[in-house]
Amino acid sequence: MDETVVIFERLSKAFIIKKNPVDSIKLKVMGLFDSRYREKKELFWALKNINLNVNKGEFLGLVGPNGSGKSTLLRMIAGIYCPTQGTVEIHGRVVPMIELGIGFHQDLNGRENIYLSTSLYGLSKKETDRIIDEIIDFSELGEFIEQPAKNYSLGMYMRLGFATAINLDPEILLIDEVLAVGDEYFQQKCLKKMNEIHRKGKTIILVSHDLKNIEKMCTRACLLYQGMIIAEGKADNIVKYYKEMVAHHQVGLNKMEK
Amino acid sequence: MFREWFRYRSLIKNLVYRDLKLKYRGSVLGILWSLLRPLLLMGVYLVAFKYVVRITMDNYVVFLFVGLLPWSFFQGAVLSATESITGNASLIKKINFPRETLPLASVLFHFIQLLLALSVFLPFLLLIGNIDLRWIHLGVFLLLFIHLLFTLGIALLLSALTVSFKDIVHLTDLGLTLLFWVTPIIYPINMVPEKYRFLVKMNPMAAFAIAYQEIMYRGNMPELMVCIIILIWTVSLFGLGYWVFKRFTPIFSELI
């Protein structure tokens, strides 16, 4: 159980914020002669000096206020962003659930959308053939699976998206606040499925503002604030800590920074 | 590179399949549109250049078709591939997959339509032109493949550059329109004044058009110079395109 599957070492991520974006060739050329037309670039450090190890079989929760870097951290693991400084090491197949229904097209039917979506995750047609019944079952779409996605309700769309990603047999599952939309019944079903995957010894990293779920499900949690991990430990302790911080408003947070 | 494309072959297939399906689903004429477009375009050019401008050539229809179909593929593929990265921002920001699959799928989508049009029209052209099939005509498959690689190189290059320079889309559109008229597609290369002929041939699109015409219209092996021009352009553009694309790939998700 001690195998480490995600290793962040002194990782920092900066995004370039352009004050006056110059994305046309004309302005670029003018910038050569006149500094007024030159880009003013500013760095925004979304993650600062992150050191984090995630072991196989952990259910890690990431909490923190909006803009604290939770989603960026998740995208670093998914390989969508590259580190500016430091390194990220991943061992195992990552399935990111940053949005439900990746690659779905309104005019394709449920079945076609499943095939398109799973192939984005790198599955071949044969591999999808093997799991498609499971996906359709889990989505509970019934007859609607033959309908184009534009005829789905938001809930149905979400169900199909979740069912597709969750059945890909991930070794490392990343979930970014995707449960907020479903109804109570489907949420419970998703949580149950996540627990099942966790019991199989897979790693799950969950970003959520639903602190109750984090407390209930996660084995460990990290609290992010302004791009830094300012606390980590057992999920219930972190949640308690976070709640206290919020209650004390910014005062507590400023102290933390020093 | 090709190994990764192979691993993601079902993604490439699904993307092409999606575009084909979406293009024809719900339209009455369906797949016929892919044939109707070149046919009507051809008809207009035929009237304009055979009866108005009066280009005198044997089997002008065949000549026109042989240059026009590959050009339509090239134009369509380059135009749609140029926006294949910027147009799929929602995918690129949310999941990691080989980004080359997007321009590749755009090019293949148009290539399939070219093959479809060729397989329908070629028998008619052979009939109209009274052309006997000879071994040399098989050379067209090799030429098609090289043309595909060439187009893919340009597609990789432009789709990556468009992420940083939005003007590329407009430049490409305009560039293709201008290129069409300096490429010997509606007129034969020997109508170009001799002193400019060499210059015209250096244009890779012209070299491809001449090669298609030589093989399919005249039934000859293209001259060595044309072959060399084609190979040099294809190798260097594919190399450049691939290199630029790889260099820019890490920042796609941040810029779009």
mmCIF file with all atom_site columns, C-alpha atoms in Angstrom, chain A residues 13 15 18 23-25 28 75 78-82 96 98-99 102-103 105 107-108 112 115-116 119-125, chain B residues 7-11 13-15 18 21-22 25 90-97 99 164-168 171 250 253-255:
data_model
loop_
_atom_site.group_PDB
_atom_site.id
_atom_site.type_symbol
_atom_site.label_atom_id
_atom_site.label_alt_id
_atom_site.label_comp_id
_atom_site.label_asym_id
_atom_site.label_entity_id
_atom_site.label_seq_id
_atom_site.pdbx_PDB_ins_code
_atom_site.Cartn_x
_atom_site.Cartn_y
_atom_site.Cartn_z
_atom_site.occupancy
_atom_site.B_iso_or_equiv
_atom_site.pdbx_formal_charge
_atom_site.auth_seq_id
_atom_site.auth_comp_id
_atom_site.auth_asym_id
_atom_site.auth_atom_id
_atom_site.pdbx_PDB_model_num
ATOM 1  C CA . LYS A 1 13  ? 2.933   26.892 -11.973 1.00 0.00 ? 13  LYS A CA 1
ATOM 2  C CA . PHE A 1 15  ? 0.348   31.575 -16.086 1.00 0.00 ? 15  PHE A CA 1
ATOM 3  C CA . LYS A 1 18  ? -1.209  39.582 -20.895 1.00 0.00 ? 18  LYS A CA 1
ATOM 4  C CA . ASP A 1 23  ? -2.110  38.229 -30.852 1.00 0.00 ? 23  ASP A CA 1
ATOM 5  C CA . SER A 1 24  ? -2.153  39.731 -34.296 1.00 0.00 ? 24  SER A CA 1
ATOM 6  C CA . ILE A 1 25  ? 0.876   39.914 -36.529 1.00 0.00 ? 25  ILE A CA 1
ATOM 7  C CA . LYS A 1 28  ? 3.573   42.320 -33.199 1.00 0.00 ? 28  LYS A CA 1
ATOM 8  C CA . ARG A 1 75  ? -4.918  19.531 -14.239 1.00 0.00 ? 75  ARG A CA 1
ATOM 9  C CA . ALA A 1 78  ? -3.968  15.061 -15.654 1.00 0.00 ? 78  ALA A CA 1
ATOM 10 C CA . GLY A 1 79  ? -1.048  16.300 -17.763 1.00 0.00 ? 79  GLY A CA 1
ATOM 11 C CA . ILE A 1 80  ? -2.998  19.204 -19.218 1.00 0.00 ? 80  ILE A CA 1
ATOM 12 C CA . TYR A 1 81  ? -0.599  21.849 -17.884 1.00 0.00 ? 81  TYR A CA 1
ATOM 13 C CA . CYS A 1 82  ? 3.171   21.574 -17.735 1.00 0.00 ? 82  CYS A CA 1
ATOM 14 C CA . PRO A 1 96  ? -9.586  12.950 -15.265 1.00 0.00 ? 96  PRO A CA 1
ATOM 15 C CA . ILE A 1 98  ? -12.747 17.623 -14.922 1.00 0.00 ? 98  ILE A CA 1
ATOM 16 C CA . GLU A 1 99  ? -15.952 17.955 -16.854 1.00 0.00 ? 99  GLU A CA 1
ATOM 17 C CA . ILE A 1 102 ? -15.912 15.047 -22.499 1.00 0.00 ? 102 ILE A CA 1
ATOM 18 C CA . GLY A 1 103 ? -16.166 15.063 -26.280 1.00 0.00 ? 103 GLY A CA 1
ATOM 19 C CA . HIS A 1 105 ? -21.622 16.114 -29.330 1.00 0.00 ? 105 HIS A CA 1
ATOM 20 C CA . ASP A 1 107 ? -26.101 15.594 -32.574 1.00 0.00 ? 107 ASP A CA 1
ATOM 21 C CA . LEU A 1 108 ? -24.645 12.187 -31.797 1.00 0.00 ? 108 LEU A CA 1
ATOM 22 C CA . GLU A 1 112 ? -21.829 7.200  -30.416 1.00 0.00 ? 112 GLU A CA 1
ATOM 23 C CA . TYR A 1 115 ? -17.344 5.643  -28.164 1.00 0.00 ? 115 TYR A CA 1
ATOM 24 C CA . LEU A 1 116 ? -16.072 9.127  -28.954 1.00 0.00 ? 116 LEU A CA 1
ATOM 25 C CA . SER A 1 119 ? -11.441 7.063  -27.399 1.00 0.00 ? 119 SER A CA 1
ATOM 26 C CA . LEU A 1 120 ? -10.380 10.468 -26.073 1.00 0.00 ? 120 LEU A CA 1
ATOM 27 C CA . TYR A 1 121 ? -9.295  8.609  -22.955 1.00 0.00 ? 121 TYR A CA 1
ATOM 28 C CA . GLY A 1 122 ? -7.228  6.354  -25.217 1.00 0.00 ? 122 GLY A CA 1
ATOM 29 C CA . LEU A 1 123 ? -9.473  3.301  -25.387 1.00 0.00 ? 123 LEU A CA 1
ATOM 30 C CA . SER A 1 124 ? -9.760  1.277  -28.565 1.00 0.00 ? 124 SER A CA 1
ATOM 31 C CA . LYS A 1 125 ? -13.111 0.279  -29.968 1.00 0.00 ? 125 LYS A CA 1
ATOM 32 C CA . ARG B 2 7   ? -2.571  3.806  -30.153 1.00 0.00 ? 7   ARG B CA 1
ATOM 33 C CA . TYR B 2 8   ? -5.107  6.554  -30.639 1.00 0.00 ? 8   TYR B CA 1
ATOM 34 C CA . ARG B 2 9   ? -6.356  5.239  -33.978 1.00 0.00 ? 9   ARG B CA 1
ATOM 35 C CA . SER B 2 10  ? -9.863  4.786  -32.666 1.00 0.00 ? 10  SER B CA 1
ATOM 36 C CA . LEU B 2 11  ? -9.893  8.425  -31.601 1.00 0.00 ? 11  LEU B CA 1
ATOM 37 C CA . LYS B 2 13  ? -11.355 7.198  -36.626 1.00 0.00 ? 13  LYS B CA 1
ATOM 38 C CA . ASN B 2 14  ? -14.113 8.452  -34.326 1.00 0.00 ? 14  ASN B CA 1
ATOM 39 C CA . LEU B 2 15  ? -13.289 12.108 -35.022 1.00 0.00 ? 15  LEU B CA 1
ATOM 40 C CA . ARG B 2 18  ? -18.175 12.118 -36.326 1.00 0.00 ? 18  ARG B CA 1
ATOM 41 C CA . LYS B 2 21  ? -21.856 11.688 -39.866 1.00 0.00 ? 21  LYS B CA 1
ATOM 42 C CA . LEU B 2 22  ? -22.621 15.219 -38.761 1.00 0.00 ? 22  LEU B CA 1
ATOM 43 C CA . ARG B 2 25  ? -27.047 13.496 -41.073 1.00 0.00 ? 25  ARG B CA 1
ATOM 44 C CA . SER B 2 90  ? -13.037 22.606 -24.609 1.00 0.00 ? 90  SER B CA 1
ATOM 45 C CA . LEU B 2 91  ? -11.330 19.265 -25.206 1.00 0.00 ? 91  LEU B CA 1
ATOM 46 C CA . ILE B 2 92  ? -7.768  20.496 -24.899 1.00 0.00 ? 92  ILE B CA 1
ATOM 47 C CA . LYS B 2 93  ? -8.395  22.231 -21.600 1.00 0.00 ? 93  LYS B CA 1
ATOM 48 C CA . LYS B 2 94  ? -9.975  19.186 -20.018 1.00 0.00 ? 94  LYS B CA 1
ATOM 49 C CA . ILE B 2 95  ? -8.199  16.051 -21.112 1.00 0.00 ? 95  ILE B CA 1
ATOM 50 C CA . ASN B 2 96  ? -4.758  15.054 -22.229 1.00 0.00 ? 96  ASN B CA 1
ATOM 51 C CA . PHE B 2 97  ? -4.574  13.238 -25.549 1.00 0.00 ? 97  PHE B CA 1
ATOM 52 C CA . ARG B 2 99  ? -3.135  16.915 -29.951 1.00 0.00 ? 99  ARG B CA 1
ATOM 53 C CA . SER B 2 164 ? -0.613  32.245 -30.973 1.00 0.00 ? 164 SER B CA 1
ATOM 54 C CA . PHE B 2 165 ? -1.525  34.273 -34.042 1.00 0.00 ? 165 PHE B CA 1
ATOM 55 C CA . LYS B 2 166 ? -5.218  34.472 -34.797 1.00 0.00 ? 166 LYS B CA 1
ATOM 56 C CA . ASP B 2 167 ? -4.454  36.210 -38.111 1.00 0.00 ? 167 ASP B CA 1
ATOM 57 C CA . ILE B 2 168 ? -3.282  32.928 -39.578 1.00 0.00 ? 168 ILE B CA 1
ATOM 58 C CA . LEU B 2 171 ? -4.063  34.724 -44.063 1.00 0.00 ? 171 LEU B CA 1
ATOM 59 C CA . PRO B 2 250 ? 2.570   22.290 -24.135 1.00 0.00 ? 250 PRO B CA 1
ATOM 60 C CA . SER B 2 253 ? -4.015  24.430 -23.040 1.00 0.00 ? 253 SER B CA 1
ATOM 61 C CA . GLU B 2 254 ? -2.893  27.762 -21.605 1.00 0.00 ? 254 GLU B CA 1
ATOM 62 C CA . LEU B 2 255 ? -3.375  29.982 -24.641 1.00 0.00 ? 255 LEU B CA 1
#
